Each structure stands twice: as structure tokens, then as C-alpha cells.
């Protein structure tokens, strides 16, 4: 589990949980600032008013199987003394030196963002009363093979098409020999040799292999640098999906989703359509098996303190991420990008 991989000071987990809950309607702040708020009389007064407004019976029901009723009830009775103790003993303030350890522990940073993302996603979906289940069985591993067969790409006549087929067969035939503990792979082929179809097919076949060997079904996240080529690649991948659904059939959004800042607010599943507000929640939360998005969306997800961006961070766990045209990343970000990707691959099992 992610918790077992976290190599930082795990006695800080209650404090991290406190911060995540406190900030789930806003953005993450500097943890140091969270340790001083308890000394602010106005903020303490707000805490007391909030606690007074909480239904004790509702709280008991929520924590019934986790925390004994008498402890929940005692929290309200002893609130003043607990707050006084925290202030008097400097319990939060004294955490400051230990909080430095979080920034020194990439695993604890990933742990924090992962659970913050889960909380944000669960809270928003629950408030909107949306229960969108994954459609893990709707994505076939042979989609590209079927598409190539339907388009008569399997017996090419031109030299370039023969080269495309050779590259495709060479790459996809290696999926079963890949070492799954090596989570970062490179596909270096010339422009115009069918990289899109090859990488999509490899991802689909790798997804099936991972499921067969681990029981986990990864989402696939295809990232591109420019909006112009996103639309182009989306059209190609839509055609691939149509080979299984039939031409003219609408591909449900919970199987294939395009997300960037100009995306249409339309979302549908196999049996339901959603209004604009619901669609926005589902699109921005990457509720799909195959997501096509921009480098900007991806980078904001992995390097941000913003509620809206971090909300989809947890979808990276076990995901297969395709970074197309990766050389277009500005060189000043290469080292940062390398370190972050290595960390996510290690602690989130991302590929």
C-alpha cells in the first residue's frame, strides 16, 4: 500500500489528515502556517462555533464502526480543555521542525496529495449525488488490431506502410516480455511511422497483461503538448474505438474522454447523459478508461496545490501514462519533470 511505502515520519499522519479535511473546500497551504492558526483567537472561536453546529448523533453514526460513541461524545465535552492543551503545550507549533521531514520525503508528499485528491473527488461526487462506476470491461486490448484489419492496413503495399507495420508488430509483440518492475518505457520511432496507433495498442495490451497478473485495471492517460494535435489524435483514436462499437455509434465518455480547457461539457455513459455541471465534474475528474489530455493538464495535476488540479491526482495510481512528443517540454523543466515522474512511478505504481 501507499502508506506502507511512505518512508517519512508517520506520526505526522493525524496532522496531515487534519490539514486535508480543513482545506478540502480550498487549496492546500504551507503546512507551517497551519501550526500557528490555533494561536489566533478568532480562528479558535470559529472552530468552537463549527463544533457546536455539528449534529452529535450524525457524527456518532458516521464513526460508529471506527470510533466508540463515548469517545465521539467526549470530544464535544472536552473541546475547551483540548484546545487549551494544544495552545498551552504548543503541540502544533512544536511540529514545525518535524514538518521539514515531509519536504525531504517524496513518498510523504505523494501520500498527502493522493489522499487529498481522494477526499476532494469523493466529496464533490457525493455532494452532486453522482455514482459513476468504472467500465473496465469495455476497453478491448485488440482494438487497434481490429481497426487495422477493417482498414486493410495489415497487408500494406507502400514502403512507408510496410515500415509502419513492421514497427507496430515489433513493438506490440514485446508486451509480454516487458519487465513490469521497470515502470518507464521509451518508444523512439521516426515521425510518420504510426506512433499513435502503436503506442495506443501497446498501452491496451499492457493494460490487459497487468490485469491478468495483478487484478488491477489501469486507466490510460494520453498526454500531448498542443491542442491542434490533440484534436487530430482524438479523431484517430475515436476511429479505433469505433471499430468495436460500429461506425456512427456514440462512444461513451466513461471509455474515451478528451479533456483540455476548451473541451465541450458533454459526458455520457452507457445508460445515462449528464447535465453541464455533472459533466464538468466527471470530465475534470478524469472519469474514463482512456483520457486524452494536454501536458498542461497533466503537469498541473502533479505539480500544484490547487483544489481543482489535485482532484484528479489519485487517478495516476496504477495508470499507464503516454507522453507523446515529450521532447517539446521546455528544457528548464527537464530535471524537475524527471524527478517527479520517477517518484510517481515508484510510489503510485504509475507507468
PDB file of C-alpha atoms in Angstrom, residues 5 17 20 28 40 87 137 187 219-220 230 245 251 258 281-282 339:
ATOM      1  CA  UNK A   5       5.750   2.771   1.192  1.00  0.00           C
ATOM      2  CA  UNK A  17      -5.366  14.281   7.919  1.00  0.00           C
ATOM      3  CA  UNK A  20      -6.558  17.767   4.293  1.00  0.00           C
ATOM      4  CA  UNK A  28      -3.531  23.334   0.173  1.00  0.00           C
ATOM      5  CA  UNK A  40      -5.399  33.017  16.666  1.00  0.00           C
ATOM      6  CA  UNK A  87      -2.260  26.046  22.825  1.00  0.00           C
ATOM      7  CA  UNK A 137     -14.531  -4.360 -19.336  1.00  0.00           C
ATOM      8  CA  UNK A 187       9.313   4.424 -27.848  1.00  0.00           C
ATOM      9  CA  UNK A 219      -6.605   3.775 -16.722  1.00  0.00           C
ATOM     10  CA  UNK A 220      -4.742   5.042 -19.789  1.00  0.00           C
ATOM     11  CA  UNK A 230      -4.960  16.642 -29.529  1.00  0.00           C
ATOM     12  CA  UNK A 245     -18.667  -0.043 -31.409  1.00  0.00           C
ATOM     13  CA  UNK A 251     -18.501   6.125 -27.788  1.00  0.00           C
ATOM     14  CA  UNK A 258     -10.955  14.374 -24.165  1.00  0.00           C
ATOM     15  CA  UNK A 281     -17.289  17.189 -12.515  1.00  0.00           C
ATOM     16  CA  UNK A 282     -16.828  13.936 -14.409  1.00  0.00           C
ATOM     17  CA  UNK A 339      12.355  13.586 -10.628  1.00  0.00           C
TER      18      UNK A 339
END
